[in-house]
XYZ file of C-alpha atoms in Angstrom:
497
model
C -0.163 -0.001 -0.047
C 1.216 3.417 -1.069
C 2.217 5.670 2.113
C 2.257 9.371 2.362
C 4.746 11.058 4.634
C 4.902 14.600 5.749
C 7.742 16.143 7.858
C 6.780 17.704 11.168
C 8.154 20.604 12.463
C 9.264 19.504 16.232
C 8.887 22.898 17.582
C 5.647 23.198 16.784
C 3.546 20.922 18.989
C 0.730 22.975 20.187
C -3.121 21.640 19.285
C -6.386 22.804 19.884
C -9.446 20.548 20.323
C -13.168 21.906 20.470
C -15.825 19.806 21.147
C -19.438 20.992 20.082
C -21.476 19.223 22.641
C -25.328 18.802 23.049
C -24.929 20.515 26.480
C -22.020 22.756 26.366
C -19.074 23.696 24.150
C -15.411 22.889 25.335
C -12.104 24.161 24.371
C -8.829 23.011 25.113
C -5.596 24.436 24.171
C -2.114 22.023 24.816
C 1.174 21.095 23.762
C 3.178 17.832 23.963
C 6.429 18.634 26.231
C 8.683 15.306 26.105
C 5.525 13.551 24.865
C 3.612 14.536 27.720
C 0.320 16.495 27.116
C 0.177 19.662 29.025
C -3.032 21.824 29.229
C -2.318 25.488 28.449
C -5.958 26.673 28.178
C -9.469 25.765 28.738
C -12.704 27.375 28.210
C -16.476 26.004 28.412
C -19.746 27.773 27.349
C -22.908 26.289 28.492
C -24.747 26.178 25.100
C -27.580 23.499 25.639
C -27.676 23.297 21.761
C -30.061 20.150 22.093
C -32.517 22.347 23.731
C -32.759 23.991 20.182
C -33.385 20.877 18.253
C -37.245 20.608 17.552
C -39.625 17.456 16.305
C -38.417 18.160 12.573
C -34.415 18.447 13.691
C -34.310 21.906 12.740
C -32.022 24.344 15.028
C -33.678 27.135 16.896
C -32.284 30.347 15.783
C -31.955 31.631 19.325
C -29.797 28.674 20.271
C -27.909 28.661 17.150
C -26.917 32.633 17.847
C -26.103 31.586 21.469
C -23.691 28.965 19.899
C -22.093 31.155 17.715
C -21.520 33.850 20.534
C -19.493 31.225 22.371
C -17.516 30.206 19.204
C -16.465 33.870 18.778
C -14.698 33.928 22.338
C -13.191 30.699 21.397
C -12.017 31.601 17.942
C -8.788 33.844 18.672
C -7.226 30.627 20.646
C -7.283 28.626 17.403
C -7.176 30.884 14.655
C -3.216 31.175 15.060
C -2.535 27.442 14.756
C -1.965 25.293 11.496
C -5.228 24.130 10.446
C -3.684 20.390 10.852
C -3.392 21.353 14.792
C -6.886 21.938 15.294
C -9.799 19.913 15.234
C -13.895 20.859 15.685
C -16.269 17.985 16.148
C -19.820 18.161 16.528
C -21.790 15.034 18.479
C -25.054 13.889 19.125
C -27.271 17.179 18.197
C -25.297 18.157 15.241
C -25.603 14.536 14.252
C -29.303 14.775 14.601
C -29.446 18.330 12.835
C -26.558 17.908 10.085
C -29.086 17.704 7.391
C -30.678 21.237 8.530
C -27.597 22.758 9.902
C -25.434 23.578 6.896
C -26.306 27.567 7.636
C -25.143 27.025 11.498
C -22.262 24.713 10.260
C -20.948 27.476 7.764
C -21.248 30.153 10.065
C -19.344 28.647 12.598
C -16.578 27.652 10.311
C -16.210 30.981 8.964
C -15.887 32.454 12.543
C -13.280 29.847 13.421
C -11.750 29.080 10.433
C -11.867 25.430 10.914
C -14.238 22.882 9.248
C -16.323 21.495 11.559
C -16.372 17.550 11.869
C -19.538 15.417 12.499
C -18.684 12.732 14.138
C -20.415 8.935 14.766
C -21.286 7.816 18.397
C -18.754 5.421 18.130
C -16.084 7.742 17.182
C -16.825 9.722 19.904
C -16.781 6.935 22.325
C -13.475 6.030 20.903
C -12.140 9.427 21.149
C -13.568 9.855 25.223
C -11.674 6.328 25.562
C -8.340 7.777 24.344
C -8.498 10.568 26.348
C -9.597 8.991 29.820
C -6.709 6.564 28.792
C -4.237 9.512 28.670
C -4.820 10.087 32.323
C -4.687 6.571 33.468
C -2.081 5.853 35.735
C -0.620 2.050 36.695
C -0.383 -1.146 34.716
C -2.821 -2.071 31.937
C -5.917 -3.474 33.000
C -9.526 -3.770 32.176
C -11.878 -0.775 32.102
C -15.449 0.376 31.410
C -15.491 4.144 30.746
C -18.705 5.911 31.110
C -19.842 9.255 29.421
C -23.192 11.155 29.858
C -23.417 14.043 27.590
C -26.235 16.418 26.615
C -27.598 14.085 23.814
C -25.789 10.662 24.054
C -24.371 8.472 26.611
C -20.809 6.711 25.473
C -19.831 3.511 27.291
C -16.621 1.730 26.414
C -14.978 -1.387 27.439
C -11.157 -1.999 27.086
C -7.888 -2.394 28.158
C -4.939 -0.007 26.333
C -7.404 -0.024 23.570
C -11.224 -0.062 23.317
C -12.539 -3.416 22.617
C -16.317 -2.883 22.700
C -17.851 0.771 22.129
C -21.576 1.736 22.535
C -23.313 4.988 21.972
C -26.683 5.366 23.319
C -29.244 7.902 22.678
C -29.803 9.099 25.839
C -28.332 12.412 27.478
C -29.018 15.313 30.060
C -30.444 17.894 28.175
C -32.385 15.090 26.006
C -33.817 13.649 29.036
C -34.398 17.369 30.890
C -36.972 17.746 27.711
C -38.450 14.693 27.438
C -39.001 14.159 31.363
C -38.525 17.343 32.916
C -39.771 19.901 30.726
C -42.224 21.221 33.179
C -39.645 21.365 35.738
C -41.521 19.126 37.931
C -39.701 16.131 39.594
C -42.020 14.431 41.792
C -45.578 15.189 40.560
C -47.310 12.754 42.991
C -49.015 10.261 40.571
C -46.104 10.677 37.993
C -42.395 10.601 39.410
C -40.653 12.072 36.223
C -37.371 10.697 38.052
C -38.421 7.808 38.079
C -39.654 7.614 34.941
C -36.317 8.699 33.282
C -34.201 6.079 35.444
C -36.492 3.255 34.098
C -36.377 4.622 30.244
C -32.244 4.497 30.905
C -32.330 1.323 32.384
C -34.241 -0.104 29.337
C -31.561 1.191 26.873
C -29.084 -0.717 28.693
C -30.701 -3.633 29.096
C -28.130 -5.057 26.358
C -25.133 -4.266 28.365
C -25.186 -5.488 31.672
C -21.553 -6.976 31.189
C -19.943 -3.955 30.287
C -18.687 -3.392 33.496
C -18.065 -6.851 34.485
C -14.383 -7.605 36.567
C -13.152 -3.761 35.203
C -12.530 -0.487 36.787
C -15.256 1.597 36.456
C -14.183 5.391 35.119
C -16.663 8.150 34.395
C -15.770 11.267 32.881
C -17.177 14.826 31.773
C -19.985 17.155 33.458
C -22.938 14.807 34.854
C -20.249 12.418 36.217
C -18.159 15.466 37.643
C -21.197 17.152 38.788
C -22.511 14.001 41.002
C -18.741 13.401 42.413
C -18.853 16.944 44.100
C -22.359 16.556 45.372
C -21.702 13.692 47.038
C -17.883 14.094 47.772
C -18.015 17.356 49.548
C -16.770 19.307 46.297
C -13.987 16.770 45.611
C -13.971 14.328 42.597
C -13.231 11.273 44.516
C -14.779 8.156 43.488
C -18.574 7.706 43.518
C -20.006 4.781 45.747
C -23.100 3.069 45.228
C -24.565 3.811 48.351
C -23.885 7.344 48.197
C -25.413 7.844 44.864
C -28.356 5.741 45.860
C -29.229 8.059 48.879
C -28.824 11.115 46.322
C -31.338 9.566 43.833
C -33.888 8.965 46.339
C -33.493 12.319 47.575
C -33.847 14.159 44.163
C -36.612 11.915 43.610
C -38.339 13.184 46.304
C -38.103 16.896 45.118
C -41.378 18.303 43.839
C -39.486 20.849 41.114
C -35.968 21.573 40.014
C -36.108 24.651 41.835
C -36.565 23.161 45.071
C -33.033 20.937 44.617
C -30.827 22.334 47.239
C -27.901 20.290 46.851
C -24.384 21.276 48.073
C -21.587 22.037 45.408
C -24.012 21.861 42.507
C -22.987 24.321 39.994
C -25.646 26.532 39.173
C -25.384 26.097 35.638
C -25.827 22.259 36.002
C -28.839 22.787 37.823
C -31.411 22.715 34.918
C -30.103 19.242 33.729
C -28.943 17.850 36.695
C -31.978 15.593 37.574
C -31.819 13.946 34.088
C -28.071 13.249 34.237
C -28.570 11.642 37.665
C -31.467 9.363 36.465
C -29.062 8.320 33.644
C -26.129 7.680 35.853
C -27.993 5.985 38.609
C -29.711 3.799 36.071
C -26.367 2.933 34.829
C -25.101 1.842 38.379
C -28.116 -0.397 38.820
C -28.077 -1.649 35.588
C -24.270 -2.632 35.332
C -24.336 -3.178 39.066
C -21.428 -0.674 39.662
C -19.979 -0.337 43.225
C -17.528 2.432 42.810
C -17.044 4.754 39.970
C -13.675 6.322 39.509
C -13.555 10.150 38.082
C -11.400 10.623 35.043
C -10.031 14.476 34.655
C -10.044 13.946 31.111
C -12.615 13.128 28.234
C -13.225 13.585 24.645
C -10.808 17.159 24.317
C -7.694 15.351 25.652
C -8.612 12.310 23.261
C -8.942 14.662 20.517
C -5.677 16.349 21.181
C -4.070 13.012 21.446
C -5.210 11.681 17.956
C -4.005 14.953 16.149
C -0.393 14.628 17.610
C -0.846 11.074 16.040
C -1.949 12.005 13.106
C 1.007 14.289 12.505
C 3.376 11.498 13.741
C 2.774 8.488 11.894
C -0.201 7.165 14.129
C -3.263 8.276 11.785
C -6.028 6.096 13.099
C -7.796 6.709 9.947
C -5.008 4.730 7.866
C -5.459 1.695 10.443
C -9.200 1.637 9.992
C -8.419 1.672 5.856
C -6.200 -1.099 6.410
C -8.466 -3.082 8.765
C -11.375 -2.899 6.075
C -8.923 -3.811 3.420
C -7.716 -7.033 5.203
C -11.842 -8.009 6.129
C -12.328 -7.464 2.269
C -9.690 -9.238 1.147
C -8.544 -6.609 -0.985
C -5.964 -7.252 -3.967
C -2.856 -5.504 -2.205
C -0.946 -5.394 -5.450
C -3.879 -3.695 -7.390
C -4.763 -1.263 -4.654
C -1.192 -0.274 -4.464
C -0.640 0.381 -8.206
C -3.863 2.358 -8.461
C -2.959 4.328 -5.680
C 0.630 5.166 -6.673
C -0.794 5.813 -10.155
C -3.671 8.283 -9.180
C -1.360 10.072 -6.861
C 1.187 10.417 -9.615
C -1.584 11.848 -11.795
C -2.994 14.306 -9.034
C 1.136 15.358 -8.678
C 0.659 16.257 -12.430
C -2.488 18.143 -12.052
C -1.846 20.099 -8.890
C 1.747 19.639 -7.721
C 0.553 21.442 -4.094
C -2.267 19.453 -3.520
C -2.803 19.498 0.394
C -2.281 16.472 2.083
C -5.823 15.881 3.010
C -6.610 15.612 -0.570
C -3.610 13.022 -1.303
C -4.471 10.955 1.616
C -8.349 11.119 0.447
C -7.123 9.868 -3.030
C -4.711 7.162 -1.472
C -7.424 5.701 0.702
C -10.151 5.670 -1.996
C -7.908 3.655 -4.354
C -6.794 1.436 -1.052
C -10.624 0.846 -1.115
C -11.854 0.936 -4.506
C -12.154 -2.778 -4.757
C -13.340 -3.712 -1.104
C -16.991 -4.064 -2.580
C -15.508 -7.204 -4.388
C -16.057 -9.205 -1.174
C -19.657 -9.045 -1.506
C -20.568 -8.932 -5.204
C -18.574 -8.711 -8.567
C -21.848 -6.816 -10.477
C -22.226 -4.198 -7.816
C -19.054 -3.988 -6.206
C -18.775 -0.027 -6.768
C -22.232 0.297 -5.113
C -21.691 -2.186 -2.369
C -18.283 -0.716 -1.490
C -19.371 2.900 -1.445
C -22.374 1.684 1.135
C -19.824 -0.101 3.325
C -17.458 2.986 3.472
C -20.301 5.242 4.148
C -21.923 3.293 7.037
C -19.265 1.775 8.875
C -17.932 2.511 11.744
C -14.362 3.495 10.802
C -12.440 5.151 13.508
C -10.600 8.543 13.024
C -13.073 9.461 10.233
C -15.599 12.371 10.249
C -18.935 11.683 8.880
C -17.889 13.896 5.507
C -14.609 12.264 4.787
C -16.473 8.855 4.647
C -18.813 10.397 2.417
C -16.275 12.007 0.147
C -14.361 8.397 0.275
C -17.740 6.686 -0.627
C -18.517 9.147 -3.580
C -14.952 8.302 -5.162
C -15.529 4.765 -4.688
C -18.897 4.783 -6.110
C -17.710 6.777 -9.052
C -14.600 5.031 -9.779
C -15.860 3.837 -13.493
C -19.140 4.041 -15.395
C -21.347 6.912 -15.388
C -20.807 9.667 -13.045
C -23.758 10.128 -10.436
C -25.309 13.517 -9.612
C -25.168 14.258 -5.742
C -26.546 16.806 -3.511
C -23.795 18.917 -2.190
C -23.908 20.195 1.373
C -21.697 21.371 4.263
C -18.695 18.774 4.473
C -19.487 17.408 1.171
C -17.942 18.852 -2.093
C -16.802 16.136 -4.227
C -13.563 16.892 -5.888
C -13.408 16.389 -9.749
C -9.736 16.577 -9.593
C -9.837 13.633 -7.250
C -12.255 11.649 -9.358
C -10.610 11.902 -12.633
C -7.267 10.975 -10.906
C -8.848 7.681 -9.472
C -10.893 6.901 -12.364
C -7.629 6.994 -14.733
C -5.855 5.356 -12.693
C -8.498 2.238 -12.800
C -8.321 2.661 -16.360
C -4.464 2.508 -16.544
C -4.533 -0.652 -14.710
C -7.845 -2.217 -15.486
C -6.300 -5.498 -16.001
C -4.662 -5.257 -12.660
C -1.063 -5.016 -14.702
C 1.961 -2.687 -13.477
C 2.356 0.254 -16.135
C 4.031 3.325 -15.907
C 2.433 6.655 -16.635
C 5.961 8.772 -17.192
C 4.633 9.459 -20.766
C 1.280 10.613 -20.059
C 0.758 14.235 -18.663
C -2.776 15.180 -17.460
C -2.920 19.091 -16.742
C -5.618 21.608 -16.200
C -7.398 23.080 -19.331
C -9.299 26.193 -18.097
C -12.501 24.712 -16.213
C -11.549 21.158 -17.639
C -8.748 18.783 -18.370
C -6.180 17.689 -20.877
C -4.684 14.499 -21.125
C -1.850 14.013 -23.496
C -0.944 10.092 -24.378
C 2.213 9.395 -26.566
C 0.980 7.420 -29.532
C 3.467 4.536 -29.218
C 1.869 3.844 -25.482
C -1.602 3.808 -26.408
C -1.390 1.701 -29.128
C 0.033 -0.964 -27.273
C -3.190 -0.928 -25.183
C -5.884 -0.590 -27.713
C -8.349 -1.431 -25.037
C -7.183 1.489 -22.691
C -7.731 3.751 -25.927
C -11.447 2.583 -25.621
C -12.027 3.432 -22.412
C -10.144 6.771 -22.312
C -12.808 7.716 -25.164
C -15.629 6.224 -23.021
C -14.293 8.769 -20.084
C -14.325 11.983 -22.380
C -17.768 11.187 -22.766
C -18.807 10.454 -19.185
C -17.267 14.035 -18.309
C -18.913 15.629 -21.202
C -22.107 14.779 -19.455
C -21.175 16.657 -16.404
C -20.605 19.442 -18.762
C -16.809 19.056 -18.257
C -14.225 18.952 -21.062
C -11.724 16.198 -20.782
C -9.749 16.572 -23.968
C -7.576 13.900 -25.000
C -4.902 14.217 -27.182
C -2.847 11.005 -28.680
C 0.521 12.421 -30.094
């Protein structure tokens, strides 16, 4: 498999992670000193993005404005860093609103100067685990990590690497809207706290063994808030008897404004009952007796992931290799198509950014992955697998762009609806398609004598006559390629010289 490398300025070890969560936005600026992460600056804005999501998954304009105002405060921290040293991720609420949030996402990007990645719940879980493990001490051991966010709850079981990752559609803001919208807790006939806890336990029915024989660790706002309430303001472990007593106390309150709990942050009060109901359900359903509290969470995981990408440990490349293995991809063909596609891109745009070169390489690596399922429909099936798989390290838009390339590697070029984060590159698609044509019969061929260049809004491919006359089938395919681009109203000029 072709490998792309880049040089790293070892003096530039500063990174920024911004988590656009359903309850709050968190910013972390950190740097690595002797391979140890040092937190330089943190910031938080209690945006409660999930409050603004209606039944049609549209984001309320007032909540969107509140979120953008928070980003204006964060912007100066990230704008002076190289773009590859910054990662901004959107989680549950933005996952739900993605199809209707183009305007918000575009406004957010214009403020930050960095694209926003919508990540899957499984990717969120992986990053949380990575962050928690960055602060873990002692010898490697089995751990169960719990993180209750505003819109989703992530549970991960693993040792040094995660083995089981789960993301459940329950969070402190979502449950507040669903069960505590009236502000009531114990309404006599209906105890909303008990209803919320039962609903959470129902979500957990298949996961009772997640914490078996494991050191249980909790991360993020809800866990920290509960720990401070039961431990006199300290982030000491949460014990089962203490959370049982706290749950009974909260369930007996008539309303949210009657909650009088020590060491509870006033900003947490509106969503505390819902978060506690979910956490208590986890303790009960997973039979947890004690939960330790991690100082790190998803932000720290993002920073470690960024550093890994720039130092040869890109998790996305590992995911591609794993998919290639599972799909029994012909490594020789993947390698020759990748090498030729990248060579065409180098001719077309010698200064193509690393992100584009990586995307093209991965598309070439996976262009035949669908053959494991079907020869007739391998492009369509391969694209489906890529777009819907839980590919660690990838954001939703990256998978969508990768799937587009694999789907359209040959034949008619399918029309698509572009949206935020998904703007297919004609340059990459042409380079991949030409590479597939050159190696259509899985044979090594040099393209040293071929020349691809931009020609106004179109392209110009020059092919020596003595080269093409050796391969008449390739000449026919190149003629068909000209027709395919013509349908898209893009001129591909073919010159045989």
